[in-house]
C-alpha atoms as an extended CHARMM CRD file, in Angstrom:
* protein
*
       148  EXT
         1         1  MET       CA              4.6100000000       16.3060000000       11.5740000000  PROA      1               0.0000000000
         2         2  ALA       CA              2.6440000000       12.9250000000       12.6340000000  PROA      2               0.0000000000
         3         3  ASP       CA             -0.5340000000       13.6360000000       13.9810000000  PROA      3               0.0000000000
         4         4  GLU       CA             -1.5370000000       10.8960000000       17.0480000000  PROA      4               0.0000000000
         5         5  THR       CA             -5.1520000000       11.4220000000       16.4040000000  PROA      5               0.0000000000
         6         6  LEU       CA             -4.7460000000       10.1340000000       12.7310000000  PROA      6               0.0000000000
         7         7  MET       CA             -2.4820000000        7.2530000000       14.1280000000  PROA      7               0.0000000000
         8         8  ARG       CA             -5.2600000000        6.3890000000       16.5960000000  PROA      8               0.0000000000
         9         9  ALA       CA             -7.6670000000        6.0800000000       13.6450000000  PROA      9               0.0000000000
        10        10  ALA       CA             -5.3230000000        3.3170000000       12.0160000000  PROA      10              0.0000000000
        11        11  LEU       CA             -4.9330000000        1.7610000000       15.2880000000  PROA      11              0.0000000000
        12        12  ALA       CA             -8.7650000000        1.6910000000       15.5730000000  PROA      12              0.0000000000
        13        13  ALA       CA             -8.8130000000       -0.0080000000       12.0560000000  PROA      13              0.0000000000
        14        14  ALA       CA             -6.0950000000       -2.4040000000       13.4040000000  PROA      14              0.0000000000
        15        15  ARG       CA             -8.3000000000       -3.2570000000       16.5760000000  PROA      15              0.0000000000
        16        16  ARG       CA            -11.2570000000       -3.9910000000       14.1540000000  PROA      16              0.0000000000
        17        17  GLY       CA             -9.1600000000       -6.4320000000       12.1460000000  PROA      17              0.0000000000
        18        18  LEU       CA             -8.0490000000       -8.1910000000       15.0830000000  PROA      18              0.0000000000
        19        19  LEU       CA            -11.5110000000       -8.5530000000       16.3950000000  PROA      19              0.0000000000
        20        20  ALA       CA            -12.2420000000      -10.1930000000       12.9840000000  PROA      20              0.0000000000
        21        21  GLY       CA             -9.2990000000      -12.6670000000       13.2430000000  PROA      21              0.0000000000
        22        22  GLU       CA             -6.7810000000      -10.7270000000       10.9180000000  PROA      22              0.0000000000
        23        23  ALA       CA             -3.3190000000       -9.5080000000       11.5920000000  PROA      23              0.0000000000
        24        24  PRO       CA             -3.8830000000       -6.0720000000       13.6290000000  PROA      24              0.0000000000
        25        25  VAL       CA             -2.7560000000       -3.6940000000       11.0200000000  PROA      25              0.0000000000
        26        26  GLY       CA             -4.9440000000       -0.7210000000       10.0220000000  PROA      26              0.0000000000
        27        27  ALA       CA             -4.5120000000        2.1280000000        7.7690000000  PROA      27              0.0000000000
        28        28  CYS       CA             -6.3050000000        5.2160000000        6.9300000000  PROA      28              0.0000000000
        29        29  ILE       CA             -5.7530000000        7.5380000000        3.9600000000  PROA      29              0.0000000000
        30        30  VAL       CA             -5.8740000000       11.4260000000        5.1710000000  PROA      30              0.0000000000
        31        31  GLN       CA             -6.3960000000       14.3190000000        2.9550000000  PROA      31              0.0000000000
        32        32  ASP       CA             -6.4430000000       17.8330000000        4.2670000000  PROA      32              0.0000000000
        33        33  GLY       CA             -6.3000000000       16.4380000000        7.7570000000  PROA      33              0.0000000000
        34        34  ARG       CA             -9.7600000000       14.5080000000        7.0980000000  PROA      34              0.0000000000
        35        35  VAL       CA             -9.9660000000       10.7840000000        7.0640000000  PROA      35              0.0000000000
        36        36  ILE       CA            -11.1310000000        9.8050000000        3.5010000000  PROA      36              0.0000000000
        37        37  ALA       CA            -10.6520000000        5.9630000000        3.7130000000  PROA      37              0.0000000000
        38        38  SER       CA             -9.4680000000        3.3100000000        6.4450000000  PROA      38              0.0000000000
        39        39  ALA       CA             -9.2390000000       -0.3390000000        6.4610000000  PROA      39              0.0000000000
        40        40  HSD       CA             -8.0070000000       -3.0500000000        8.1180000000  PROA      40              0.0000000000
        41        41  THR       CA             -5.7760000000       -6.2060000000        7.0040000000  PROA      41              0.0000000000
        42        42  ALA       CA             -8.3200000000       -8.9570000000        5.3130000000  PROA      42              0.0000000000
        43        43  VAL       CA             -5.9490000000      -11.6920000000        4.1430000000  PROA      43              0.0000000000
        44        44  ALA       CA             -7.1960000000      -14.4830000000        6.5270000000  PROA      44              0.0000000000
        45        45  GLY       CA            -10.7430000000      -13.8200000000        5.8260000000  PROA      45              0.0000000000
        46        46  GLY       CA            -10.3310000000      -14.3270000000        1.9010000000  PROA      46              0.0000000000
        47        47  PRO       CA             -8.5750000000      -15.4520000000       -0.9950000000  PROA      47              0.0000000000
        48        48  ASP       CA             -6.4520000000      -12.1610000000       -1.3210000000  PROA      48              0.0000000000
        49        49  ALA       CA             -2.7290000000      -12.1160000000       -0.5930000000  PROA      49              0.0000000000
        50        50  SER       CA             -2.8480000000       -8.5650000000       -1.4380000000  PROA      50              0.0000000000
        51        51  ALA       CA             -5.6160000000       -7.5870000000        1.0250000000  PROA      51              0.0000000000
        52        52  HSD       CA             -3.2630000000       -5.4890000000        3.3400000000  PROA      52              0.0000000000
        53        53  ALA       CA             -4.6940000000       -2.8300000000        5.0250000000  PROA      53              0.0000000000
        54        54  GLU       CA             -2.8900000000       -0.2490000000        3.0840000000  PROA      54              0.0000000000
        55        55  ILE       CA             -3.9080000000       -1.7160000000       -0.1110000000  PROA      55              0.0000000000
        56        56  LEU       CA             -7.6820000000       -1.7150000000        0.7510000000  PROA      56              0.0000000000
        57        57  ALA       CA             -7.3580000000        1.8830000000        1.9630000000  PROA      57              0.0000000000
        58        58  ILE       CA             -5.8500000000        3.0450000000       -1.1550000000  PROA      58              0.0000000000
        59        59  ARG       CA             -8.7310000000        1.2610000000       -3.2520000000  PROA      59              0.0000000000
        60        60  ALA       CA            -11.2520000000        2.9920000000       -1.0680000000  PROA      60              0.0000000000
        61        61  ALA       CA             -9.6670000000        6.4790000000       -0.9990000000  PROA      61              0.0000000000
        62        62  CYS       CA             -9.2690000000        6.1500000000       -4.9550000000  PROA      62              0.0000000000
        63        63  ARG       CA            -13.2260000000        5.2270000000       -5.2690000000  PROA      63              0.0000000000
        64        64  SER       CA            -14.0100000000        7.9720000000       -2.8370000000  PROA      64              0.0000000000
        65        65  LEU       CA            -11.9530000000       10.7290000000       -4.8720000000  PROA      65              0.0000000000
        66        66  ARG       CA            -13.0310000000        8.7600000000       -8.3560000000  PROA      66              0.0000000000
        67        67  SER       CA             -9.0680000000        9.0250000000       -9.0180000000  PROA      67              0.0000000000
        68        68  ALA       CA             -6.3970000000        6.6150000000       -9.2380000000  PROA      68              0.0000000000
        69        69  ARG       CA             -4.0500000000        9.4230000000       -8.0760000000  PROA      69              0.0000000000
        70        70  LEU       CA             -4.2120000000       10.4360000000       -4.2670000000  PROA      70              0.0000000000
        71        71  ASP       CA             -1.9110000000       13.3620000000       -4.6690000000  PROA      71              0.0000000000
        72        72  GLY       CA             -2.0330000000       15.4040000000       -1.4800000000  PROA      72              0.0000000000
        73        73  CYS       CA             -3.0840000000       12.4030000000        0.4570000000  PROA      73              0.0000000000
        74        74  GLU       CA             -1.0160000000       10.6130000000        3.5680000000  PROA      74              0.0000000000
        75        75  LEU       CA             -1.0400000000        7.0770000000        4.6350000000  PROA      75              0.0000000000
        76        76  HSD       CA             -1.1660000000        6.6390000000        8.4600000000  PROA      76              0.0000000000
        77        77  VAL       CA             -0.7340000000        2.8830000000        9.3690000000  PROA      77              0.0000000000
        78        78  SER       CA             -0.3240000000        0.5940000000       12.4840000000  PROA      78              0.0000000000
        79        79  VAL       CA              2.6750000000       -1.2190000000       11.2020000000  PROA      79              0.0000000000
        80        80  GLU       CA              5.4540000000        0.0510000000        8.4880000000  PROA      80              0.0000000000
        81        81  PRO       CA              4.4690000000       -0.7880000000        4.9680000000  PROA      81              0.0000000000
        82        82  CYS       CA              5.7630000000       -3.8480000000        3.1790000000  PROA      82              0.0000000000
        83        83  ALA       CA              7.3820000000       -3.5230000000       -0.4810000000  PROA      83              0.0000000000
        84        84  MET       CA              4.3510000000       -4.1340000000       -2.1730000000  PROA      84              0.0000000000
        85        85  CYS       CA              2.2030000000       -1.1110000000       -0.0160000000  PROA      85              0.0000000000
        86        86  LEU       CA              5.2930000000        1.1770000000       -0.5380000000  PROA      86              0.0000000000
        87        87  ALA       CA              5.0800000000        0.5330000000       -4.1560000000  PROA      87              0.0000000000
        88        88  ALA       CA              1.2540000000        1.1640000000       -4.2200000000  PROA      88              0.0000000000
        89        89  CYS       CA              1.7960000000        4.3310000000       -2.3800000000  PROA      89              0.0000000000
        90        90  HSD       CA              4.4030000000        5.5250000000       -5.0230000000  PROA      90              0.0000000000
        91        91  TYR       CA              1.6950000000        4.8180000000       -7.7490000000  PROA      91              0.0000000000
        92        92  ALA       CA             -0.7930000000        6.2790000000       -6.2080000000  PROA      92              0.0000000000
        93        93  GLY       CA              0.9910000000        9.5950000000       -5.4820000000  PROA      93              0.0000000000
        94        94  ILE       CA              0.8010000000        9.5330000000       -1.7700000000  PROA      94              0.0000000000
        95        95  ASP       CA              2.7730000000       12.2420000000       -0.4250000000  PROA      95              0.0000000000
        96        96  ALA       CA              3.7080000000       10.8450000000        3.0650000000  PROA      96              0.0000000000
        97        97  VAL       CA              3.4020000000        7.5080000000        4.9600000000  PROA      97              0.0000000000
        98        98  TYR       CA              3.4400000000        7.6780000000        8.9230000000  PROA      98              0.0000000000
        99        99  PHE       CA              3.8170000000        4.2990000000       10.8120000000  PROA      99              0.0000000000
       100       100  ALA       CA              3.5420000000        3.1070000000       14.4610000000  PROA      100             0.0000000000
       101       101  ALA       CA              5.4780000000       -0.3310000000       14.7050000000  PROA      101             0.0000000000
       102       102  SER       CA              8.1520000000       -1.3420000000       12.2530000000  PROA      102             0.0000000000
       103       103  LEU       CA              8.3290000000       -4.3580000000       10.1600000000  PROA      103             0.0000000000
       104       104  GLN       CA             11.1470000000       -5.7240000000       12.2190000000  PROA      104             0.0000000000
       105       105  ASP       CA              8.6310000000       -5.3750000000       15.4210000000  PROA      105             0.0000000000
       106       106  MET       CA              6.2280000000       -7.8280000000       13.3770000000  PROA      106             0.0000000000
       107       107  GLN       CA              8.8020000000      -10.0110000000       12.2720000000  PROA      107             0.0000000000
       108       108  ALA       CA             10.1330000000      -10.5120000000       15.8650000000  PROA      108             0.0000000000
       109       109  LEU       CA              6.4880000000      -11.7680000000       16.9490000000  PROA      109             0.0000000000
       110       110  THR       CA              5.6300000000      -13.6110000000       13.6320000000  PROA      110             0.0000000000
       111       111  GLY       CA              9.0420000000      -14.3640000000       12.1630000000  PROA      111             0.0000000000
       112       112  GLN       CA              7.0920000000      -14.2060000000        8.7040000000  PROA      112             0.0000000000
       113       113  GLU       CA              7.2950000000      -10.5330000000        7.8580000000  PROA      113             0.0000000000
       114       114  LEU       CA              9.5830000000       -9.1880000000        4.7980000000  PROA      114             0.0000000000
       115       115  ALA       CA             11.6640000000       -6.3510000000        5.9080000000  PROA      115             0.0000000000
       116       116  ALA       CA             13.0080000000       -6.3580000000        2.4070000000  PROA      116             0.0000000000
       117       117  PRO       CA             12.3050000000       -8.9130000000       -0.3890000000  PROA      117             0.0000000000
       118       118  SER       CA             14.8110000000      -11.6560000000       -0.3510000000  PROA      118             0.0000000000
       119       119  PRO       CA             16.1930000000      -13.4790000000       -3.3190000000  PROA      119             0.0000000000
       120       120  ALA       CA             16.0730000000      -16.5990000000       -1.1190000000  PROA      120             0.0000000000
       121       121  SER       CA             12.1400000000      -16.3850000000       -0.8650000000  PROA      121             0.0000000000
       122       122  VAL       CA             11.4830000000      -15.5480000000       -4.1430000000  PROA      122             0.0000000000
       123       123  ARG       CA             12.9540000000      -16.6980000000       -7.3820000000  PROA      123             0.0000000000
       124       124  LEU       CA             13.4480000000      -13.9830000000       -9.8070000000  PROA      124             0.0000000000
       125       125  HSD       CA             13.9490000000      -14.8770000000      -13.7140000000  PROA      125             0.0000000000
       126       126  GLY       CA             14.2350000000      -11.7390000000      -16.0060000000  PROA      126             0.0000000000
       127       127  GLY       CA             14.6870000000      -11.4510000000      -19.5430000000  PROA      127             0.0000000000
       128       128  VAL       CA             12.1610000000      -14.0380000000      -21.1350000000  PROA      128             0.0000000000
       129       129  LEU       CA             10.8120000000      -12.5580000000      -24.0350000000  PROA      129             0.0000000000
       130       130  ALA       CA             12.3410000000       -8.8650000000      -23.0860000000  PROA      130             0.0000000000
       131       131  ASP       CA             12.2790000000       -7.5690000000      -26.7000000000  PROA      131             0.0000000000
       132       132  GLU       CA              8.5570000000       -8.1030000000      -27.1820000000  PROA      132             0.0000000000
       133       133  SER       CA              7.8980000000       -6.5820000000      -23.7960000000  PROA      133             0.0000000000
       134       134  ARG       CA              9.9480000000       -3.5330000000      -24.4220000000  PROA      134             0.0000000000
       135       135  ALA       CA              8.2870000000       -3.2120000000      -27.6290000000  PROA      135             0.0000000000
       136       136  LEU       CA              5.0970000000       -3.0950000000      -25.8850000000  PROA      136             0.0000000000
       137       137  LEU       CA              6.3170000000       -0.7420000000      -23.5640000000  PROA      137             0.0000000000
       138       138  ALA       CA              7.6490000000        1.5840000000      -26.3330000000  PROA      138             0.0000000000
       139       139  GLU       CA              4.1770000000        1.4750000000      -27.9950000000  PROA      139             0.0000000000
       140       140  TRP       CA              2.5840000000        2.3710000000      -24.9170000000  PROA      140             0.0000000000
       141       141  ALA       CA              4.8930000000        5.3100000000      -24.1430000000  PROA      141             0.0000000000
       142       142  ALA       CA              4.3640000000        6.4220000000      -27.8260000000  PROA      142             0.0000000000
       143       143  GLN       CA              0.5230000000        6.4150000000      -27.4270000000  PROA      143             0.0000000000
       144       144  ARG       CA              0.7650000000        8.7150000000      -24.1550000000  PROA      144             0.0000000000
       145       145  GLN       CA              3.0170000000       11.0330000000      -25.6840000000  PROA      145             0.0000000000
       146       146  GLY       CA              0.6180000000       11.3680000000      -28.3670000000  PROA      146             0.0000000000
       147       147  ARG       CA             -2.1550000000       12.3020000000      -25.8080000000  PROA      147             0.0000000000
       148       148  ALA       CA             -0.0920000000       14.8900000000      -24.2710000000  PROA      148             0.0000000000
């Protein structure tokens, strides 16, 4: 069940972002009902296209917990996460994501948001040296199995 108090923490971060000249997107990472990290989008303030609120909050939470895994944590964010941010949540092990406005809400205002990756906006070219890459992946997987 989403907690309005926790979403208000994400909205407060979004307000801080707006005051800083950023898109008003704020996020907080919550563990056991306690905010352990919060951030707002910082793309306009620096040369980092990945400086979304969710990514910055995940980085801060990982530093705080000294772990790349955020198992047992939740993300509360003022706008629905994009595909990049959802992937980061997956890899971090975040259990649940709660959001306020949808990507469609943001798209209606900006005309630039991706509700889903579009083949028209990014050209994907797969298979270049795929065998070599698969060999590296197999080597990595074998090394990991050796540690288990």
